PDB file of C-alpha atoms in Angstrom:
ATOM      1  CA  UNK A 272     -23.537 -11.538 -26.831  1.00  0.00           C
ATOM      2  CA  UNK A 273     -20.432 -13.321 -25.614  1.00  0.00           C
ATOM      3  CA  UNK A 274     -20.552 -15.056 -22.245  1.00  0.00           C
ATOM      4  CA  UNK A 275     -17.682 -12.914 -20.937  1.00  0.00           C
ATOM      5  CA  UNK A 276     -19.445  -9.675 -21.866  1.00  0.00           C
ATOM      6  CA  UNK A 277     -22.644 -10.829 -20.141  1.00  0.00           C
ATOM      7  CA  UNK A 278     -20.712 -11.711 -17.032  1.00  0.00           C
ATOM      8  CA  UNK A 279     -19.040  -8.289 -16.879  1.00  0.00           C
ATOM      9  CA  UNK A 280     -22.352  -6.538 -17.300  1.00  0.00           C
ATOM     10  CA  UNK A 281     -23.909  -8.556 -14.530  1.00  0.00           C
ATOM     11  CA  UNK A 282     -21.018  -7.904 -12.178  1.00  0.00           C
ATOM     12  CA  UNK A 283     -21.100  -4.179 -12.987  1.00  0.00           C
ATOM     13  CA  UNK A 284     -24.839  -4.031 -12.290  1.00  0.00           C
ATOM     14  CA  UNK A 285     -24.423  -5.849  -8.988  1.00  0.00           C
ATOM     15  CA  UNK A 286     -21.636  -3.432  -7.951  1.00  0.00           C
ATOM     16  CA  UNK A 287     -23.807  -0.421  -8.835  1.00  0.00           C
ATOM     17  CA  UNK A 288     -26.769  -1.798  -6.858  1.00  0.00           C
ATOM     18  CA  UNK A 289     -24.463  -2.634  -3.878  1.00  0.00           C
ATOM     19  CA  UNK A 290     -22.902   0.804  -3.953  1.00  0.00           C
ATOM     20  CA  UNK A 291     -26.291   2.496  -4.030  1.00  0.00           C
ATOM     21  CA  UNK A 292     -27.471   0.387  -1.116  1.00  0.00           C
ATOM     22  CA  UNK A 293     -24.403   1.254   0.913  1.00  0.00           C
ATOM     23  CA  UNK A 294     -24.879   4.961   0.156  1.00  0.00           C
ATOM     24  CA  UNK A 295     -28.474   4.836   1.344  1.00  0.00           C
ATOM     25  CA  UNK A 296     -27.525   2.874   4.441  1.00  0.00           C
ATOM     26  CA  UNK A 297     -24.832   5.356   5.314  1.00  0.00           C
ATOM     27  CA  UNK A 298     -27.132   8.324   4.872  1.00  0.00           C
ATOM     28  CA  UNK A 299     -29.796   6.748   7.110  1.00  0.00           C
ATOM     29  CA  UNK A 300     -27.232   6.003   9.831  1.00  0.00           C
ATOM     30  CA  UNK A 301     -26.143   9.713  10.059  1.00  0.00           C
ATOM     31  CA  UNK A 302     -23.345   9.657   7.521  1.00  0.00           C
ATOM     32  CA  UNK A 303     -24.907  12.423   5.477  1.00  0.00           C
ATOM     33  CA  UNK A 304     -24.591  14.901   8.323  1.00  0.00           C
ATOM     34  CA  UNK A 305     -20.928  13.990   8.673  1.00  0.00           C
ATOM     35  CA  UNK A 306     -20.433  14.346   4.900  1.00  0.00           C
ATOM     36  CA  UNK A 307     -21.889  17.876   4.916  1.00  0.00           C
ATOM     37  CA  UNK A 308     -19.172  18.942   7.304  1.00  0.00           C
ATOM     38  CA  UNK A 309     -16.337  17.414   5.359  1.00  0.00           C
ATOM     39  CA  UNK A 310     -14.343  19.066   2.585  1.00  0.00           C
ATOM     40  CA  UNK A 311     -14.214  16.417  -0.150  1.00  0.00           C
ATOM     41  CA  UNK A 312     -11.455  18.369  -1.929  1.00  0.00           C
ATOM     42  CA  UNK A 313      -8.956  17.586   0.785  1.00  0.00           C
ATOM     43  CA  UNK A 314     -10.528  15.401   3.448  1.00  0.00           C
ATOM     44  CA  UNK A 315     -10.754  18.277   5.923  1.00  0.00           C
ATOM     45  CA  UNK A 316     -13.589  18.781   8.378  1.00  0.00           C
ATOM     46  CA  UNK A 317     -15.065  22.280   8.860  1.00  0.00           C
ATOM     47  CA  UNK A 318     -16.228  24.099  11.908  1.00  0.00           C
ATOM     48  CA  UNK A 319     -18.490  27.111  12.104  1.00  0.00           C
ATOM     49  CA  UNK A 320     -18.332  29.752  14.851  1.00  0.00           C
ATOM     50  CA  UNK A 321     -20.417  32.816  15.528  1.00  0.00           C
ATOM     51  CA  UNK A 322     -19.213  35.332  18.148  1.00  0.00           C
ATOM     52  CA  UNK A 323     -20.865  38.616  19.191  1.00  0.00           C
ATOM     53  CA  UNK A 324     -18.874  41.468  20.650  1.00  0.00           C
ATOM     54  CA  UNK A 325     -20.135  44.210  23.035  1.00  0.00           C
ATOM     55  CA  UNK A 326     -16.678  45.852  23.211  1.00  0.00           C
ATOM     56  CA  UNK A 327     -16.191  48.960  21.160  1.00  0.00           C
ATOM     57  CA  UNK A 328     -13.105  49.347  18.947  1.00  0.00           C
ATOM     58  CA  UNK A 329     -11.945  51.764  16.275  1.00  0.00           C
ATOM     59  CA  UNK A 330      -9.243  49.804  14.427  1.00  0.00           C
ATOM     60  CA  UNK A 331      -9.303  46.519  12.581  1.00  0.00           C
ATOM     61  CA  UNK A 332      -6.331  44.353  11.655  1.00  0.00           C
ATOM     62  CA  UNK A 333      -6.730  41.152   9.569  1.00  0.00           C
ATOM     63  CA  UNK A 334      -3.970  38.791   8.450  1.00  0.00           C
ATOM     64  CA  UNK A 335      -5.437  36.018   6.225  1.00  0.00           C
ATOM     65  CA  UNK A 336      -3.377  33.468   4.395  1.00  0.00           C
ATOM     66  CA  UNK A 337      -6.015  31.747   2.252  1.00  0.00           C
ATOM     67  CA  UNK A 338      -9.463  32.652   3.575  1.00  0.00           C
ATOM     68  CA  UNK A 339     -11.891  34.977   1.755  1.00  0.00           C
ATOM     69  CA  UNK A 340     -12.660  37.957   3.900  1.00  0.00           C
ATOM     70  CA  UNK A 341     -15.869  39.993   4.111  1.00  0.00           C
ATOM     71  CA  UNK A 342     -16.313  43.112   6.177  1.00  0.00           C
ATOM     72  CA  UNK A 343     -19.937  44.239   6.216  1.00  0.00           C
ATOM     73  CA  UNK A 344     -22.245  46.554   8.112  1.00  0.00           C
ATOM     74  CA  UNK A 345     -23.943  45.083  11.169  1.00  0.00           C
ATOM     75  CA  UNK A 346     -27.681  45.281  11.612  1.00  0.00           C
ATOM     76  CA  UNK A 347     -27.321  46.456  15.253  1.00  0.00           C
ATOM     77  CA  UNK A 348     -24.834  48.189  17.535  1.00  0.00           C
ATOM     78  CA  UNK A 349     -22.675  45.134  18.092  1.00  0.00           C
ATOM     79  CA  UNK A 350     -19.834  43.575  16.105  1.00  0.00           C
ATOM     80  CA  UNK A 351     -20.387  40.018  14.898  1.00  0.00           C
ATOM     81  CA  UNK A 352     -17.798  37.526  13.679  1.00  0.00           C
ATOM     82  CA  UNK A 353     -18.856  34.519  11.575  1.00  0.00           C
ATOM     83  CA  UNK A 354     -16.180  32.054  10.457  1.00  0.00           C
ATOM     84  CA  UNK A 355     -16.114  28.780   8.631  1.00  0.00           C
ATOM     85  CA  UNK A 356     -12.723  27.143   9.172  1.00  0.00           C
ATOM     86  CA  UNK A 357     -11.055  23.807   8.479  1.00  0.00           C
ATOM     87  CA  UNK A 358      -8.889  21.861  10.864  1.00  0.00           C
ATOM     88  CA  UNK A 359      -5.617  22.849   9.165  1.00  0.00           C
ATOM     89  CA  UNK A 360      -6.039  26.556   9.811  1.00  0.00           C
ATOM     90  CA  UNK A 361      -5.696  28.147  13.212  1.00  0.00           C
ATOM     91  CA  UNK A 362      -7.728  31.338  13.559  1.00  0.00           C
ATOM     92  CA  UNK A 363      -7.086  33.756  16.376  1.00  0.00           C
ATOM     93  CA  UNK A 364      -9.379  36.656  16.939  1.00  0.00           C
ATOM     94  CA  UNK A 365     -10.428  39.171  19.568  1.00  0.00           C
ATOM     95  CA  UNK A 366      -9.920  42.719  20.808  1.00  0.00           C
ATOM     96  CA  UNK A 367      -6.611  44.147  21.974  1.00  0.00           C
ATOM     97  CA  UNK A 368      -7.170  47.584  23.368  1.00  0.00           C
ATOM     98  CA  UNK A 369      -8.754  49.670  20.680  1.00  0.00           C
ATOM     99  CA  UNK A 370      -8.082  47.126  17.963  1.00  0.00           C
ATOM    100  CA  UNK A 371      -9.934  44.069  16.780  1.00  0.00           C
ATOM    101  CA  UNK A 372      -7.520  41.495  15.369  1.00  0.00           C
ATOM    102  CA  UNK A 373      -7.974  38.373  13.205  1.00  0.00           C
ATOM    103  CA  UNK A 374      -5.016  36.169  12.310  1.00  0.00           C
ATOM    104  CA  UNK A 375      -5.009  33.019  10.236  1.00  0.00           C
ATOM    105  CA  UNK A 376      -2.149  30.551  10.409  1.00  0.00           C
ATOM    106  CA  UNK A 377      -1.793  27.321   8.468  1.00  0.00           C
ATOM    107  CA  UNK A 378      -0.940  24.296  10.622  1.00  0.00           C
ATOM    108  CA  UNK A 379      -1.155  20.985   8.701  1.00  0.00           C
ATOM    109  CA  UNK A 380      -2.670  18.175  10.765  1.00  0.00           C
ATOM    110  CA  UNK A 381      -3.093  15.500   8.089  1.00  0.00           C
ATOM    111  CA  UNK A 382      -0.630  13.965   5.694  1.00  0.00           C
ATOM    112  CA  UNK A 383      -3.225  12.128   3.543  1.00  0.00           C
ATOM    113  CA  UNK A 384      -5.967  13.850   1.613  1.00  0.00           C
ATOM    114  CA  UNK A 385      -8.600  12.633  -0.836  1.00  0.00           C
ATOM    115  CA  UNK A 386      -9.498  14.788  -3.826  1.00  0.00           C
ATOM    116  CA  UNK A 387     -13.223  14.277  -4.488  1.00  0.00           C
ATOM    117  CA  UNK A 388     -14.068  17.923  -5.057  1.00  0.00           C
ATOM    118  CA  UNK A 389     -16.018  17.128  -8.193  1.00  0.00           C
ATOM    119  CA  UNK A 390     -18.834  15.882  -5.988  1.00  0.00           C
ATOM    120  CA  UNK A 391     -19.290  19.128  -4.016  1.00  0.00           C
ATOM    121  CA  UNK A 392     -21.536  20.811  -6.537  1.00  0.00           C
ATOM    122  CA  UNK A 393     -23.383  17.582  -7.389  1.00  0.00           C
ATOM    123  CA  UNK A 394     -24.208  16.891  -3.741  1.00  0.00           C
ATOM    124  CA  UNK A 395     -24.972  20.536  -2.869  1.00  0.00           C
ATOM    125  CA  UNK A 396     -22.312  20.709  -0.136  1.00  0.00           C
ATOM    126  CA  UNK A 397     -21.086  24.094   0.925  1.00  0.00           C
ATOM    127  CA  UNK A 398     -17.397  23.755   1.915  1.00  0.00           C
ATOM    128  CA  UNK A 399     -16.390  27.389   1.473  1.00  0.00           C
ATOM    129  CA  UNK A 400     -14.117  28.616   4.213  1.00  0.00           C
ATOM    130  CA  UNK A 401     -14.618  32.283   5.066  1.00  0.00           C
ATOM    131  CA  UNK A 402     -14.089  35.072   7.561  1.00  0.00           C
ATOM    132  CA  UNK A 403     -16.993  37.431   7.832  1.00  0.00           C
ATOM    133  CA  UNK A 404     -16.914  40.469  10.135  1.00  0.00           C
ATOM    134  CA  UNK A 405     -19.986  42.618  10.703  1.00  0.00           C
ATOM    135  CA  UNK A 406     -19.308  46.104  12.138  1.00  0.00           C
ATOM    136  CA  UNK A 407     -21.671  48.684  13.648  1.00  0.00           C
ATOM    137  CA  UNK A 408     -22.198  51.807  11.621  1.00  0.00           C
ATOM    138  CA  UNK A 409     -19.702  54.554  12.451  1.00  0.00           C
ATOM    139  CA  UNK A 410     -16.399  55.975  11.137  1.00  0.00           C
ATOM    140  CA  UNK A 411     -13.450  53.732  12.013  1.00  0.00           C
ATOM    141  CA  UNK A 412      -9.904  54.918  12.531  1.00  0.00           C
ATOM    142  CA  UNK A 413      -8.163  52.342  10.350  1.00  0.00           C
ATOM    143  CA  UNK A 414      -8.319  49.014   8.599  1.00  0.00           C
ATOM    144  CA  UNK A 415      -5.146  47.075   7.951  1.00  0.00           C
ATOM    145  CA  UNK A 416      -5.626  43.959   5.827  1.00  0.00           C
ATOM    146  CA  UNK A 417      -3.128  41.458   4.467  1.00  0.00           C
ATOM    147  CA  UNK A 418      -4.302  38.510   2.391  1.00  0.00           C
ATOM    148  CA  UNK A 419      -2.049  35.928   0.674  1.00  0.00           C
ATOM    149  CA  UNK A 420      -4.705  34.130  -1.359  1.00  0.00           C
ATOM    150  CA  UNK A 421      -8.337  34.935  -1.067  1.00  0.00           C
ATOM    151  CA  UNK A 422     -10.971  37.436  -2.188  1.00  0.00           C
ATOM    152  CA  UNK A 423     -11.778  40.491  -0.060  1.00  0.00           C
ATOM    153  CA  UNK A 424     -15.137  42.347   0.004  1.00  0.00           C
ATOM    154  CA  UNK A 425     -15.934  45.440   2.083  1.00  0.00           C
ATOM    155  CA  UNK A 426     -19.329  47.051   2.057  1.00  0.00           C
ATOM    156  CA  UNK A 427     -21.206  49.981   3.696  1.00  0.00           C
ATOM    157  CA  UNK A 428     -18.363  51.357   5.844  1.00  0.00           C
ATOM    158  CA  UNK A 429     -16.539  54.570   6.642  1.00  0.00           C
ATOM    159  CA  UNK A 430     -12.856  54.537   7.525  1.00  0.00           C
ATOM    160  CA  UNK A 431     -10.212  57.223   7.870  1.00  0.00           C
ATOM    161  CA  UNK A 432      -7.315  55.079   6.671  1.00  0.00           C
ATOM    162  CA  UNK A 433      -7.258  51.827   4.714  1.00  0.00           C
ATOM    163  CA  UNK A 434      -4.099  49.776   4.025  1.00  0.00           C
ATOM    164  CA  UNK A 435      -4.704  46.586   1.998  1.00  0.00           C
ATOM    165  CA  UNK A 436      -2.141  44.225   0.510  1.00  0.00           C
ATOM    166  CA  UNK A 437      -3.389  41.271  -1.508  1.00  0.00           C
ATOM    167  CA  UNK A 438      -1.069  38.727  -3.050  1.00  0.00           C
ATOM    168  CA  UNK A 439      -3.743  36.830  -5.089  1.00  0.00           C
ATOM    169  CA  UNK A 440      -7.407  37.481  -5.136  1.00  0.00           C
ATOM    170  CA  UNK A 441      -9.991  40.127  -6.024  1.00  0.00           C
ATOM    171  CA  UNK A 442     -10.686  43.233  -3.963  1.00  0.00           C
ATOM    172  CA  UNK A 443     -14.167  44.752  -3.895  1.00  0.00           C
ATOM    173  CA  UNK A 444     -15.447  47.888  -2.297  1.00  0.00           C
ATOM    174  CA  UNK A 445     -19.147  48.939  -2.268  1.00  0.00           C
ATOM    175  CA  UNK A 446     -20.636  52.052  -0.688  1.00  0.00           C
ATOM    176  CA  UNK A 447     -17.305  52.710   1.017  1.00  0.00           C
ATOM    177  CA  UNK A 448     -15.873  55.989   2.300  1.00  0.00           C
ATOM    178  CA  UNK A 449     -12.178  56.575   2.908  1.00  0.00           C
ATOM    179  CA  UNK A 450     -10.061  59.667   3.732  1.00  0.00           C
ATOM    180  CA  UNK A 451      -6.630  58.174   2.910  1.00  0.00           C
ATOM    181  CA  UNK A 452      -5.055  54.870   2.097  1.00  0.00           C
ATOM    182  CA  UNK A 453      -3.264  52.370  -0.113  1.00  0.00           C
ATOM    183  CA  UNK A 454      -4.543  49.334  -1.899  1.00  0.00           C
ATOM    184  CA  UNK A 455      -2.105  46.905  -3.521  1.00  0.00           C
ATOM    185  CA  UNK A 456      -3.196  43.815  -5.463  1.00  0.00           C
ATOM    186  CA  UNK A 457      -0.442  41.636  -6.965  1.00  0.00           C
ATOM    187  CA  UNK A 458      -2.696  39.254  -8.940  1.00  0.00           C
ATOM    188  CA  UNK A 459      -6.364  40.063  -9.145  1.00  0.00           C
ATOM    189  CA  UNK A 460      -8.900  42.740 -10.026  1.00  0.00           C
ATOM    190  CA  UNK A 461      -9.929  45.775  -7.943  1.00  0.00           C
ATOM    191  CA  UNK A 462     -13.628  46.746  -8.277  1.00  0.00           C
ATOM    192  CA  UNK A 463     -15.153  49.740  -6.578  1.00  0.00           C
ATOM    193  CA  UNK A 464     -18.695  51.061  -6.789  1.00  0.00           C
ATOM    194  CA  UNK A 465     -20.784  53.805  -5.165  1.00  0.00           C
ATOM    195  CA  UNK A 466     -17.918  54.947  -2.971  1.00  0.00           C
ATOM    196  CA  UNK A 467     -16.120  58.138  -1.850  1.00  0.00           C
ATOM    197  CA  UNK A 468     -12.364  57.866  -2.293  1.00  0.00           C
ATOM    198  CA  UNK A 469      -9.887  60.499  -1.012  1.00  0.00           C
ATOM    199  CA  UNK A 470      -6.083  60.606  -1.045  1.00  0.00           C
ATOM    200  CA  UNK A 471      -5.898  57.001  -2.162  1.00  0.00           C
ATOM    201  CA  UNK A 472      -3.299  54.987  -4.133  1.00  0.00           C
ATOM    202  CA  UNK A 473      -4.495  51.811  -5.943  1.00  0.00           C
ATOM    203  CA  UNK A 474      -1.928  49.531  -7.588  1.00  0.00           C
ATOM    204  CA  UNK A 475      -2.692  46.336  -9.550  1.00  0.00           C
ATOM    205  CA  UNK A 476       0.254  44.331 -10.881  1.00  0.00           C
ATOM    206  CA  UNK A 477      -1.648  41.725 -12.897  1.00  0.00           C
ATOM    207  CA  UNK A 478      -5.290  42.667 -13.031  1.00  0.00           C
ATOM    208  CA  UNK A 479      -7.662  45.491 -13.850  1.00  0.00           C
ATOM    209  CA  UNK A 480      -8.970  48.372 -11.835  1.00  0.00           C
ATOM    210  CA  UNK A 481     -12.652  49.222 -12.238  1.00  0.00           C
ATOM    211  CA  UNK A 482     -14.397  52.133 -10.525  1.00  0.00           C
ATOM    212  CA  UNK A 483     -18.069  53.015 -11.124  1.00  0.00           C
ATOM    213  CA  UNK A 484     -20.422  55.718  -9.857  1.00  0.00           C
ATOM    214  CA  UNK A 485     -17.982  57.057  -7.259  1.00  0.00           C
ATOM    215  CA  UNK A 486     -16.340  60.294  -6.197  1.00  0.00           C
ATOM    216  CA  UNK A 487     -12.530  60.440  -6.422  1.00  0.00           C
ATOM    217  CA  UNK A 488     -10.296  63.141  -4.995  1.00  0.00           C
ATOM    218  CA  UNK A 489      -6.493  62.943  -5.256  1.00  0.00           C
ATOM    219  CA  UNK A 490      -6.681  59.294  -6.291  1.00  0.00           C
ATOM    220  CA  UNK A 491      -3.766  57.677  -8.173  1.00  0.00           C
ATOM    221  CA  UNK A 492      -4.469  54.480 -10.150  1.00  0.00           C
ATOM    222  CA  UNK A 493      -1.799  52.233 -11.685  1.00  0.00           C
ATOM    223  CA  UNK A 494      -2.257  48.938 -13.565  1.00  0.00           C
ATOM    224  CA  UNK A 495       0.877  47.178 -14.777  1.00  0.00           C
ATOM    225  CA  UNK A 496      -0.911  44.479 -16.783  1.00  0.00           C
ATOM    226  CA  UNK A 497      -4.609  45.303 -17.047  1.00  0.00           C
ATOM    227  CA  UNK A 498      -7.113  48.009 -17.837  1.00  0.00           C
ATOM    228  CA  UNK A 499      -8.322  50.963 -15.843  1.00  0.00           C
ATOM    229  CA  UNK A 500     -12.078  51.689 -16.160  1.00  0.00           C
ATOM    230  CA  UNK A 501     -13.414  54.799 -14.368  1.00  0.00           C
ATOM    231  CA  UNK A 502     -17.002  55.164 -15.452  1.00  0.00           C
ATOM    232  CA  UNK A 503     -19.772  57.541 -14.375  1.00  0.00           C
ATOM    233  CA  UNK A 504     -17.504  59.106 -11.716  1.00  0.00           C
ATOM    234  CA  UNK A 505     -16.508  62.512 -10.450  1.00  0.00           C
ATOM    235  CA  UNK A 506     -12.727  62.765 -10.559  1.00  0.00           C
ATOM    236  CA  UNK A 507     -10.945  65.639  -8.747  1.00  0.00           C
ATOM    237  CA  UNK A 508      -7.161  65.433  -9.172  1.00  0.00           C
ATOM    238  CA  UNK A 509      -4.828  62.437  -9.328  1.00  0.00           C
ATOM    239  CA  UNK A 510      -3.485  60.188 -12.058  1.00  0.00           C
ATOM    240  CA  UNK A 511      -4.116  57.002 -14.105  1.00  0.00           C
ATOM    241  CA  UNK A 512      -1.188  54.985 -15.359  1.00  0.00           C
ATOM    242  CA  UNK A 513      -1.260  51.813 -17.494  1.00  0.00           C
ATOM    243  CA  UNK A 514       1.748  49.820 -18.691  1.00  0.00           C
ATOM    244  CA  UNK A 515      -0.062  47.239 -20.797  1.00  0.00           C
ATOM    245  CA  UNK A 516      -3.735  47.857 -21.176  1.00  0.00           C
ATOM    246  CA  UNK A 517      -6.216  50.612 -21.812  1.00  0.00           C
ATOM    247  CA  UNK A 518      -7.921  53.488 -19.931  1.00  0.00           C
ATOM    248  CA  UNK A 519     -11.702  53.935 -20.256  1.00  0.00           C
ATOM    249  CA  UNK A 520     -13.569  56.859 -18.619  1.00  0.00           C
ATOM    250  CA  UNK A 521     -17.095  56.831 -20.046  1.00  0.00           C
ATOM    251  CA  UNK A 522     -19.352  59.363 -18.355  1.00  0.00           C
ATOM    252  CA  UNK A 523     -16.675  60.601 -15.913  1.00  0.00           C
ATOM    253  CA  UNK A 524     -16.579  64.322 -15.043  1.00  0.00           C
ATOM    254  CA  UNK A 525     -13.183  65.851 -14.260  1.00  0.00           C
ATOM    255  CA  UNK A 526     -13.248  68.580 -11.604  1.00  0.00           C
ATOM    256  CA  UNK A 527      -9.508  69.351 -11.777  1.00  0.00           C
ATOM    257  CA  UNK A 528      -6.857  67.934 -14.194  1.00  0.00           C
ATOM    258  CA  UNK A 529      -6.061  64.237 -13.910  1.00  0.00           C
ATOM    259  CA  UNK A 530      -2.890  62.922 -15.550  1.00  0.00           C
ATOM    260  CA  UNK A 531      -3.230  59.883 -17.794  1.00  0.00           C
ATOM    261  CA  UNK A 532      -0.233  57.750 -18.746  1.00  0.00           C
ATOM    262  CA  UNK A 533      -0.250  55.028 -21.394  1.00  0.00           C
ATOM    263  CA  UNK A 534       3.251  53.762 -21.346  1.00  0.00           C
ATOM    264  CA  UNK A 535       2.835  51.154 -24.095  1.00  0.00           C
ATOM    265  CA  UNK A 536       2.122  54.020 -26.513  1.00  0.00           C
ATOM    266  CA  UNK A 537       4.624  56.377 -24.830  1.00  0.00           C
ATOM    267  CA  UNK A 538       1.845  58.881 -24.548  1.00  0.00           C
ATOM    268  CA  UNK A 539       0.925  61.248 -21.733  1.00  0.00           C
ATOM    269  CA  UNK A 540      -2.283  63.226 -21.667  1.00  0.00           C
ATOM    270  CA  UNK A 541      -4.217  65.381 -19.187  1.00  0.00           C
ATOM    271  CA  UNK A 542      -7.891  65.406 -18.588  1.00  0.00           C
ATOM    272  CA  UNK A 543      -9.702  68.407 -17.250  1.00  0.00           C
TER     273      UNK A 543
END
């Protein structure tokens, strides 16, 4: 082996040992705890907050720019808010009269970021930012939700009116009951299961609509670029429209006629 090659190997080995020693020293000195609270994808530090609310409210308004949002059933009679936020996002939340409001606003505080996101999974670091609201069990008057980029999940709730507008991200409903509303998803899938849907319009521009084991009454579904799957459901009036995609309704029982439009084939049909 050439002398130069041996020298490079020795130098590389020394650097690896030195790096390992520095990593261990940093961990022992408390650096690991700091690392766990740092987003290696952008150099941002995260904070976690947990707030409990005794005040009662019947309306919810959420305006999220990039945070995933979960609205779940509380285990008690109080509302609970759990958030994980980074330093570049300002979250405002609290009750205003009969309404609970959450607003996210981006405010950049750093001009230099380091992209080391590949290490997150290897190091087992959870840097997921999220807004999670737990609500006591009752029927709520309304939920208004706007999300620019982030997934939305709502479970085990009853609401009279739901208005949701998602720019990019998936929208999921489980064990959900609604009297009237509109759901719009510009880029992302809409998935609904074990729910009761009434007088509802669901629109997906780029993405599919999937509904399973639910009851639908006067529900209009439209997918511009994507499929509509309504399986094992009870469908009582409404319509399904697809511009580029397919309609699947395996195991679905139609109580009253439901219009089906497949515009790519220039075909209209009616299910009853």
